[in-house]
Short mmCIF file of C-alpha atoms in Angstrom, two decimals:
data_model
loop_
_atom_site.label_atom_id
_atom_site.label_comp_id
_atom_site.label_asym_id
_atom_site.label_seq_id
_atom_site.Cartn_x
_atom_site.Cartn_y
_atom_site.Cartn_z
CA MET A 1 145.89 87.99 172.87
CA ASN A 2 144.66 87.97 176.44
CA LEU A 3 141.68 90.08 175.48
CA LEU A 4 140.76 87.72 172.66
CA ARG A 5 140.83 84.81 175.12
CA GLU A 6 138.60 86.74 177.48
CA VAL A 7 136.13 87.51 174.70
CA ILE A 8 136.00 83.86 173.71
CA ASP A 9 135.51 82.93 177.36
CA GLN A 10 132.60 85.35 177.47
CA TYR A 11 130.90 83.50 174.61
CA ILE A 12 131.55 80.15 176.27
CA ASN A 13 130.61 81.05 179.85
CA ARG A 14 127.62 83.22 179.01
CA SER A 15 126.40 81.51 175.86
CA GLY A 16 122.80 81.60 177.09
CA PHE A 17 122.92 85.32 177.71
CA PHE A 18 124.49 86.11 174.34
CA LEU A 19 122.14 83.83 172.46
CA GLU A 20 119.15 85.49 174.06
CA ALA A 21 120.51 88.98 173.35
CA PHE A 22 121.32 88.00 169.78
CA ILE A 23 117.77 86.77 169.17
CA GLU A 24 116.29 89.85 170.82
CA HIS A 25 118.48 92.00 168.62
CA ILE A 26 117.32 90.26 165.46
CA GLU A 27 113.69 90.48 166.54
CA LEU A 28 113.85 94.19 167.27
CA SER A 29 115.76 94.98 164.07
CA ALA A 30 113.45 92.86 161.93
CA MET A 31 110.36 94.53 163.35
CA ALA A 32 111.84 97.95 162.74
CA ILE A 33 112.98 97.05 159.20
CA ILE A 34 109.53 95.74 158.26
CA LEU A 35 107.83 98.77 159.76
CA VAL A 36 110.14 101.24 158.01
CA THR A 37 109.64 99.47 154.67
CA LEU A 38 105.85 99.35 155.02
CA ILE A 39 105.77 103.07 155.77
CA GLY A 40 108.71 104.36 153.73
CA VAL A 41 108.01 102.73 150.35
CA PRO A 42 104.44 104.08 150.06
CA ILE A 43 105.69 107.56 151.08
CA GLY A 44 108.31 107.39 148.32
CA ILE A 45 105.69 106.27 145.79
CA ILE A 46 103.30 109.05 146.77
CA MET A 47 106.12 111.58 146.44
CA SER A 48 106.85 110.36 142.92
CA ARG A 49 103.15 110.86 142.00
CA TYR A 50 103.21 114.42 143.35
CA PRO A 51 106.76 115.67 142.80
CA LYS A 52 105.82 119.09 144.19
CA ILE A 53 105.47 117.73 147.72
CA ALA A 54 108.73 115.77 147.46
CA PRO A 55 111.27 118.45 148.50
CA PRO A 56 109.60 119.37 151.82
CA ILE A 57 109.13 115.69 152.73
CA LEU A 58 112.73 114.90 151.84
CA SER A 59 113.99 117.82 153.91
CA PHE A 60 111.89 116.63 156.82
CA VAL A 61 113.12 113.03 156.82
CA ASN A 62 116.62 114.38 156.29
CA PHE A 63 116.18 116.59 159.36
CA LEU A 64 114.97 113.63 161.44
CA TRP A 65 118.03 111.75 160.35
CA THR A 66 120.42 114.44 161.60
CA ILE A 67 119.12 114.40 165.19
CA PRO A 68 121.79 112.77 167.37
CA VAL A 69 120.58 109.28 168.30
CA ILE A 70 121.35 109.57 172.01
CA ALA A 71 119.56 112.90 172.30
CA PHE A 72 116.56 111.49 170.49
CA PHE A 73 116.30 108.44 172.72
CA GLY A 74 116.62 110.74 175.72
CA ILE A 75 113.73 112.89 174.58
CA MET A 76 111.60 109.90 173.61
CA ILE A 77 112.04 108.29 177.03
CA SER A 78 110.25 111.23 178.60
CA VAL A 79 107.44 110.95 176.04
CA LEU A 80 106.97 107.22 175.44
CA GLY A 81 108.81 105.80 178.45
CA LEU A 82 111.06 102.74 178.46
CA SER A 83 109.38 100.43 176.01
CA THR A 84 109.75 98.43 172.82
CA LEU A 85 107.37 100.91 171.22
CA ASN A 86 109.76 103.71 172.01
CA ALA A 87 112.71 101.85 170.50
CA LEU A 88 110.72 100.95 167.39
CA PHE A 89 109.59 104.51 166.95
CA ALA A 90 113.15 105.80 167.18
CA LEU A 91 114.43 103.21 164.69
CA LEU A 92 111.58 104.11 162.35
CA ILE A 93 112.52 107.77 162.44
CA TYR A 94 116.13 107.01 161.50
CA GLY A 95 115.37 104.36 158.94
CA LEU A 96 112.93 106.43 156.91
CA LEU A 97 115.44 108.61 155.07
CA PRO A 98 117.24 105.98 152.99
CA ILE A 99 114.12 104.07 152.06
CA VAL A 100 111.94 107.10 151.26
CA ARG A 101 114.69 108.81 149.32
CA ASN A 102 115.67 105.75 147.30
CA THR A 103 112.09 104.80 146.46
CA TYR A 104 111.42 108.32 145.24
CA VAL A 105 114.69 108.77 143.36
CA GLY A 106 114.51 105.25 141.92
CA ILE A 107 111.10 105.88 140.38
CA MET A 108 111.96 109.39 139.18
CA GLU A 109 115.10 108.16 137.47
CA VAL A 110 113.39 105.61 135.26
CA ASP A 111 114.18 106.59 131.67
CA LYS A 112 111.56 109.11 130.51
CA SER A 113 111.29 107.56 127.06
CA ILE A 114 110.35 104.21 128.61
CA ILE A 115 107.64 105.92 130.67
CA GLU A 116 106.39 107.70 127.58
CA ALA A 117 106.23 104.49 125.60
CA GLY A 118 104.32 102.81 128.43
CA LYS A 119 101.92 105.70 128.73
CA GLY A 120 101.44 106.08 124.98
CA MET A 121 100.56 102.40 124.73
CA GLY A 122 97.62 102.91 127.05
CA SER A 123 98.82 101.86 130.52
CA THR A 124 96.69 103.05 133.38
CA LYS A 125 98.51 104.83 136.22
CA TRP A 126 98.62 101.64 138.28
CA GLN A 127 99.80 99.51 135.38
CA LEU A 128 102.55 102.02 134.71
CA LEU A 129 103.57 101.95 138.38
CA PHE A 130 103.51 98.20 138.93
CA GLN A 131 104.56 96.92 135.50
CA ILE A 132 107.19 99.48 134.63
CA GLU A 133 108.19 102.08 137.20
CA LEU A 134 108.53 99.95 140.33
CA PRO A 135 110.31 97.00 138.67
CA LEU A 136 112.81 99.37 137.07
CA ALA A 137 113.30 101.30 140.33
CA LEU A 138 113.77 98.09 142.32
CA PRO A 139 117.60 98.02 142.35
CA VAL A 140 117.70 101.55 143.77
CA ILE A 141 115.00 100.73 146.31
CA ILE A 142 116.92 97.62 147.41
CA ALA A 143 120.08 99.71 147.78
CA GLY A 144 118.17 102.00 150.14
CA PHE A 145 116.74 99.00 151.97
CA ARG A 146 120.21 97.59 152.46
CA ASN A 147 121.47 100.89 153.79
CA MET A 148 118.52 101.12 156.17
CA ALA A 149 118.79 97.50 157.34
CA VAL A 150 122.47 97.83 158.29
CA MET A 151 121.84 101.13 160.01
CA THR A 152 118.90 99.73 161.94
CA ILE A 153 120.95 96.77 163.17
CA SER A 154 123.66 99.05 164.53
CA PHE A 155 121.22 101.59 165.98
CA ALA A 156 119.31 98.81 167.67
CA ALA A 157 122.31 98.50 169.98
CA ILE A 158 121.57 101.93 171.34
CA ALA A 159 117.94 100.95 171.79
CA SER A 160 119.09 98.57 174.52
CA PHE A 161 120.00 101.62 176.56
CA ILE A 162 116.30 102.25 177.04
CA GLY A 163 115.78 98.76 178.35
CA VAL A 164 114.51 96.84 175.36
CA GLY A 165 117.19 94.19 175.23
CA GLY A 166 119.29 93.07 172.33
CA LEU A 167 123.04 92.98 172.01
CA GLY A 168 123.30 96.55 173.27
CA LYS A 169 122.63 94.95 176.65
CA ALA A 170 126.05 93.30 176.57
CA ILE A 171 127.73 96.57 175.62
CA TRP A 172 125.84 98.46 178.29
CA ARG A 173 126.55 95.90 180.99
CA GLY A 174 130.20 95.71 179.96
CA ILE A 175 130.55 99.46 180.33
CA SER A 176 128.85 99.69 183.70
CA LEU A 177 130.73 96.71 185.13
CA ASN A 178 133.98 97.93 183.59
CA ASN A 179 134.17 94.61 181.77
CA LEU A 180 135.85 95.40 178.45
CA SER A 181 135.70 91.87 177.06
CA MET A 182 131.92 91.79 177.50
CA THR A 183 131.49 95.05 175.60
CA ILE A 184 133.69 93.80 172.80
CA ALA A 185 131.90 90.45 172.66
CA GLY A 186 128.60 92.25 172.18
CA SER A 187 130.00 94.63 169.58
CA ILE A 188 131.51 91.84 167.54
CA LEU A 189 128.17 90.06 167.29
CA ILE A 190 126.42 93.26 166.14
CA ALA A 191 129.10 93.92 163.56
CA ALA A 192 128.94 90.33 162.33
CA LEU A 193 125.17 90.51 162.00
CA ALA A 194 125.38 93.83 160.14
CA ILE A 195 128.05 92.55 157.76
CA ALA A 196 126.16 89.33 157.05
CA VAL A 197 122.98 91.26 156.23
CA ASP A 198 124.91 93.77 154.13
CA LEU A 199 126.63 91.08 152.07
CA SER A 200 123.50 89.09 151.41
CA LEU A 201 121.47 92.15 150.46
CA GLY A 202 124.37 93.31 148.29
CA TYR A 203 124.19 90.01 146.46
CA ILE A 204 120.43 90.32 145.96
CA GLU A 205 120.82 93.92 144.79
CA LYS A 206 123.28 92.86 142.13
CA ARG A 207 121.09 90.02 140.92
CA VAL A 208 118.05 92.28 140.68
CA LEU A 209 120.05 94.93 138.82
CA LEU A 210 121.17 92.44 136.20
CA ARG A 211 117.64 91.07 135.94
CA VAL A 212 116.12 94.52 135.46
CA GLN A 213 118.67 95.45 132.84
CA GLY A 214 117.78 92.31 130.99
CA ARG A 215 121.22 90.72 131.27
CA THR A 216 120.30 87.10 131.47
CA LYS A 217 123.76 85.76 131.00
CA GLY A 218 126.90 87.52 132.06
CA GLY A 219 128.09 87.42 128.44
CA ILE A 220 128.61 90.16 125.88
CA VAL A 221 125.72 92.56 125.42
CA ASN A 222 125.12 95.40 123.01
CA GLU A 223 125.13 98.87 124.47
CA MET I 1 87.10 108.68 104.87
CA ILE I 2 88.67 111.03 107.36
CA GLU I 3 90.31 109.31 110.32
CA ILE I 4 91.89 112.22 112.17
CA SER I 5 90.93 115.84 111.82
CA PHE I 6 92.57 118.91 113.36
CA LYS I 7 90.26 121.93 113.43
CA ASN I 8 91.76 125.32 114.30
CA ILE I 9 94.08 123.64 116.78
CA LYS I 10 96.17 125.89 118.95
CA LYS I 11 98.62 124.74 121.58
CA ILE I 12 100.42 126.99 124.02
CA TYR I 13 102.64 125.45 126.68
CA PRO I 14 102.52 127.46 129.91
CA GLY I 15 105.20 130.14 129.84
CA GLU I 16 106.38 129.27 126.35
CA LYS I 17 105.78 130.37 122.83
CA ILE I 18 102.98 129.00 120.70
CA ALA I 19 103.67 125.41 119.69
CA LEU I 20 100.79 125.03 117.23
CA ASP I 21 98.94 127.97 115.74
CA ASP I 22 95.49 127.60 114.20
CA LEU I 23 96.33 124.32 112.55
CA ASN I 24 93.91 122.57 110.21
CA LEU I 25 94.70 119.14 108.92
CA GLU I 26 92.74 116.13 107.81
CA ILE I 27 94.30 112.70 107.73
CA LYS I 28 92.59 110.07 105.62
CA LYS I 29 92.07 106.46 106.57
CA GLY I 30 94.86 104.25 105.30
CA GLU I 31 97.15 107.06 104.23
CA PHE I 32 100.82 107.37 105.09
CA LEU I 33 101.34 110.99 106.08
CA THR I 34 104.84 112.21 106.74
CA VAL I 35 105.21 115.42 108.73
CA ILE I 36 108.37 117.37 108.23
CA GLY I 37 109.74 120.57 109.70
CA PRO I 38 112.69 122.06 111.59
CA SER I 39 113.20 121.12 115.25
CA GLY I 40 110.88 122.98 117.58
CA CYS I 41 108.31 123.58 114.83
CA GLY I 42 105.56 121.75 116.68
CA LYS I 43 105.53 118.49 114.75
CA THR I 44 105.97 116.30 117.83
CA THR I 45 103.25 118.28 119.63
CA LEU I 46 100.96 117.54 116.70
CA LEU I 47 101.71 113.84 116.93
CA LYS I 48 101.33 113.58 120.71
CA MET I 49 97.95 115.26 120.48
CA ILE I 50 96.59 112.31 118.54
CA ASN I 51 97.18 109.89 121.43
CA GLY I 52 96.31 112.41 124.10
CA LEU I 53 99.79 112.86 125.55
CA VAL I 54 99.28 116.56 124.78
CA MET I 55 95.90 118.27 124.91
CA PRO I 56 94.96 121.19 122.62
CA THR I 57 94.63 124.62 124.22
CA GLN I 58 92.03 125.63 121.64
CA GLY I 59 90.26 124.05 118.73
CA GLU I 60 88.88 120.60 118.10
CA LEU I 61 90.69 117.37 117.42
CA LEU I 62 88.41 114.70 116.06
CA ILE I 63 89.33 111.04 115.87
CA HIS I 64 86.85 108.91 113.93
CA GLY I 65 84.60 111.96 114.15
CA LYS I 66 84.69 112.15 117.95
CA ASN I 67 86.24 114.99 119.90
CA ILE I 68 89.32 113.76 121.76
CA LYS I 69 88.12 115.51 124.89
CA ASP I 70 85.13 113.15 125.02
CA ILE I 71 87.08 109.96 124.38
CA ASP I 72 88.43 107.58 127.03
CA ILE I 73 92.12 108.32 126.55
CA ILE I 74 93.40 104.98 127.89
CA ALA I 75 91.15 103.02 125.50
CA LEU I 76 92.13 105.34 122.63
CA ARG I 77 95.86 104.84 123.22
CA ARG I 78 95.45 101.08 123.10
CA LYS I 79 94.05 101.48 119.60
CA ILE I 80 96.91 103.68 118.44
CA GLY I 81 100.38 102.27 117.86
CA TYR I 82 103.18 104.50 119.09
CA VAL I 83 106.81 104.32 117.99
CA ILE I 84 109.39 106.79 119.29
CA GLN I 85 112.95 107.70 118.39
CA GLN I 86 114.37 106.48 121.71
CA ILE I 87 112.56 103.19 120.99
CA GLY I 88 111.60 102.87 124.67
CA LEU I 89 111.57 99.09 124.92
CA PHE I 90 111.14 97.86 128.48
CA PRO I 91 114.60 96.63 129.53
CA HIS I 92 113.29 94.29 132.25
CA LEU I 93 110.97 92.40 129.91
CA ASN I 94 112.01 89.97 127.23
CA ILE I 95 111.11 90.60 123.60
CA GLU I 96 107.95 88.51 123.76
CA LYS I 97 106.66 90.47 126.74
CA ASN I 98 107.69 93.75 125.14
CA ILE I 99 105.74 92.97 121.98
CA SER I 100 102.67 91.76 123.83
CA TYR I 101 102.64 94.43 126.55
CA VAL I 102 99.54 96.17 125.18
CA LEU I 103 97.74 92.85 124.93
CA LYS I 104 98.66 92.07 128.51
CA ILE I 105 97.32 95.33 129.91
CA MET I 106 94.19 94.75 127.83
CA GLY I 107 93.76 91.36 129.52
CA VAL I 108 94.42 89.06 126.56
CA GLU I 109 95.27 85.48 127.55
CA GLU I 110 98.87 84.33 127.71
CA ASP I 111 98.85 81.78 124.85
CA LYS I 112 97.13 84.24 122.49
CA ARG I 113 99.75 86.85 123.36
CA ARG I 114 102.52 84.40 122.64
CA LYS I 115 101.01 83.48 119.29
CA ARG I 116 100.59 87.10 118.31
CA ALA I 117 104.20 87.89 119.28
CA GLU I 118 105.44 85.04 117.06
CA GLU I 119 103.26 86.20 114.20
CA LEU I 120 104.54 89.78 114.43
CA LEU I 121 108.14 88.71 114.74
CA SER I 122 107.92 86.86 111.44
CA LEU I 123 106.69 90.10 109.81
CA VAL I 124 110.10 91.67 110.29
CA GLY I 125 112.09 88.52 109.58
CA LEU I 126 113.53 87.92 113.03
CA GLU I 127 114.22 84.45 114.40
CA LYS I 128 111.79 82.92 116.87
CA GLU I 129 114.58 82.65 119.44
CA THR I 130 114.55 86.44 119.64
CA LEU I 131 111.40 86.21 121.77
CA GLU I 132 113.38 84.97 124.75
CA MET I 133 116.04 87.65 124.41
CA TYR I 134 116.18 91.00 126.17
CA PRO I 135 116.31 94.42 124.44
CA ARG I 136 119.94 94.90 125.48
CA GLU I 137 120.96 91.85 123.54
CA LEU I 138 119.71 93.29 120.23
CA SER I 139 121.29 95.82 117.87
CA GLY I 140 119.72 99.27 117.44
CA GLY I 141 118.07 98.29 114.16
CA GLN I 142 116.64 95.09 115.63
CA GLN I 143 115.38 97.00 118.65
CA GLN I 144 113.46 99.43 116.47
CA ARG I 145 112.01 96.56 114.44
CA ILE I 146 110.63 95.31 117.75
CA GLY I 147 109.48 98.86 118.48
CA VAL I 148 107.50 98.86 115.24
CA ILE I 149 105.86 95.46 115.68
CA ARG I 150 105.12 96.26 119.32
CA ALA I 151 103.02 99.13 117.99
CA LEU I 152 101.15 96.67 115.78
CA ALA I 153 100.35 94.19 118.56
CA ALA I 154 96.73 95.16 119.17
CA ASP I 155 96.17 95.67 115.42
CA PRO I 156 95.44 99.38 115.83
CA PRO I 157 94.04 101.35 112.86
CA ILE I 158 96.40 104.28 113.53
CA ILE I 159 100.19 104.23 113.99
CA LEU I 160 102.12 107.24 115.24
CA MET I 161 105.84 107.34 114.56
CA ASP I 162 108.04 110.07 116.01
CA GLU I 163 111.33 110.08 114.09
CA PRO I 164 111.56 106.33 114.59
CA PHE I 165 114.67 105.86 112.47
CA GLY I 166 116.38 109.09 113.51
CA ALA I 167 118.98 107.46 115.74
CA ILE I 168 119.73 104.54 113.46
CA ASP I 169 122.70 104.29 111.09
CA GLU I 170 122.24 105.20 107.45
CA ILE I 171 122.28 101.71 105.94
CA THR I 172 119.98 100.12 108.52
CA ARG I 173 117.66 103.11 108.20
CA LYS I 174 117.20 102.48 104.47
CA THR I 175 116.37 98.83 105.17
CA LEU I 176 113.91 99.76 107.88
CA GLN I 177 112.22 102.28 105.57
CA ASP I 178 111.81 99.64 102.87
CA GLU I 179 110.45 97.16 105.40
CA LEU I 180 107.98 99.72 106.68
CA LEU I 181 106.73 100.45 103.14
CA LYS I 182 106.28 96.74 102.52
CA LEU I 183 104.41 96.34 105.80
CA GLN I 184 102.17 99.27 104.95
CA GLU I 185 101.33 97.76 101.56
CA ARG I 186 99.90 94.77 103.39
CA LEU I 187 98.42 96.40 106.46
CA LYS I 188 97.01 99.71 105.13
CA LYS I 189 97.19 101.52 108.45
CA THR I 190 96.78 105.22 108.93
CA ILE I 191 100.34 106.27 109.65
CA VAL I 192 101.52 109.66 110.87
CA PHE I 193 105.28 109.73 110.58
CA ILE I 194 107.40 112.61 111.91
CA THR I 195 110.83 113.23 110.41
CA HIS I 196 113.24 116.05 109.75
CA ASP I 197 114.78 114.26 106.79
CA ILE I 198 113.17 115.45 103.53
CA GLU I 199 114.38 112.41 101.62
CA GLU I 200 112.75 110.09 104.14
CA ALA I 201 109.54 112.15 104.03
CA MET I 202 109.36 111.92 100.22
CA LYS I 203 110.20 108.26 100.12
CA LEU I 204 107.66 107.11 102.68
CA GLY I 205 104.73 109.51 102.55
CA ASP I 206 101.64 109.34 100.35
CA ARG I 207 101.30 112.96 101.41
CA ILE I 208 103.76 115.27 103.08
CA ALA I 209 102.86 118.00 105.55
CA LEU I 210 105.36 120.78 106.05
CA ILE I 211 105.14 122.46 109.46
CA ASN I 212 106.99 125.63 110.36
CA LYS I 213 106.67 127.73 113.52
CA GLY I 214 103.50 125.92 114.55
CA LYS I 215 101.75 126.47 111.23
CA LEU I 216 100.94 124.09 108.41
CA GLU I 217 102.89 125.65 105.55
CA GLN I 218 102.18 123.13 102.86
CA ILE I 219 100.52 119.79 102.36
CA ALA I 220 100.87 117.87 99.15
CA SER I 221 101.37 114.43 97.69
CA SER I 222 105.00 113.41 97.28
CA LYS I 223 104.80 114.04 93.52
CA GLU I 224 103.42 117.53 93.99
CA MET I 225 105.92 118.24 96.73
CA PHE I 226 108.69 117.19 94.40
CA LEU I 227 107.53 119.74 91.83
CA ILE I 228 107.12 122.46 94.45
CA LEU I 229 110.62 121.88 95.70
CA GLU I 230 111.97 121.88 92.18
CA LEU I 231 110.39 125.28 91.53
CA LEU I 232 111.78 126.63 94.78
CA LEU I 233 115.33 125.40 94.40
#
């Protein structure tokens, strides 16, 4: 109970510091999430147009994903130095896998008979992609986005270790000052942010899924 | 007048056996041709060649006298209705948008599309409220009725049907066949209808083509075919 008191005291006594770190954290994560989406979704779409190049690309983003985060930041510091760019780059590398994979798989898993009907009716490639394939793949793409967003928020804590700011700062400072309550206070905020984003994206994912399946009301539907 | 003409058509899928072998077939304007044969005989390949989903390896396929290789495939497909066994309605679009999809990609205005969808819906005796519903909310038979009128949306001269009633229960199938015959009486489209059900082929077709192992074995009017079968059996 003492620890809980101390954590609460942290929030009260250093509210300015935590607020600033919290905002920095959101800024960094949001930038990374937008960047990953802008790069990852087109890669996934291109892979679905040329399925032959998909396996090597998937293996590559998978490989990037398996590099230990700390090791990667360490290497990147020597290349890009201590900068926001460095942190963004690292978050991009880790975020790519879920979004690329889900965009690709989502499009590839659209029912072949629906694609054939769309094609046979005279859709151009772009019409097929934007009117049929992407809308139907959307729930899977959002699931990947959700995965990536939560991961980015938690990884952004480690980004603070290379001096970019964010809630990782509190964790880092807590560790070096041997101040447990500060570390916990920072961690709780990151976890809360991640959970809030996860829940709201989960809600959107569900809504989109129902929409795409054409279930307007929650009532009885024919299978 | 000849609408579709297959001349010495051969189709070989890479690494597979011959799907169509030196096939010659002429389909007249306004005729209802049923194509029958065992599974894997090449009948679906034949059908998909007409809307360019499959290209011939050898030979010439003429549509309205023009070689399919010289035709803009996208424009051609918009003038050919296509109905498949899996129905393939778009689950994320309501019935109105499903029916008028071709019109939309052709750039027809919204209120004209709506009007056309209503018009078509009345052809198959479905309520106007159906327009706002989604494919999932309809029964299999209703879904395929939508599948059929969706193919009619741009008023195409040719309709291709690939075992459209194959996955539908016996009783509904009979109704759908009757409805299709009635529609055809009014619309006089050129219909190519694939089936593996001889009864269905005889009931619907003005002529029946029998395909086996990629070859056209027999083509005859339903009356002639009836006599041929009687002699054989």
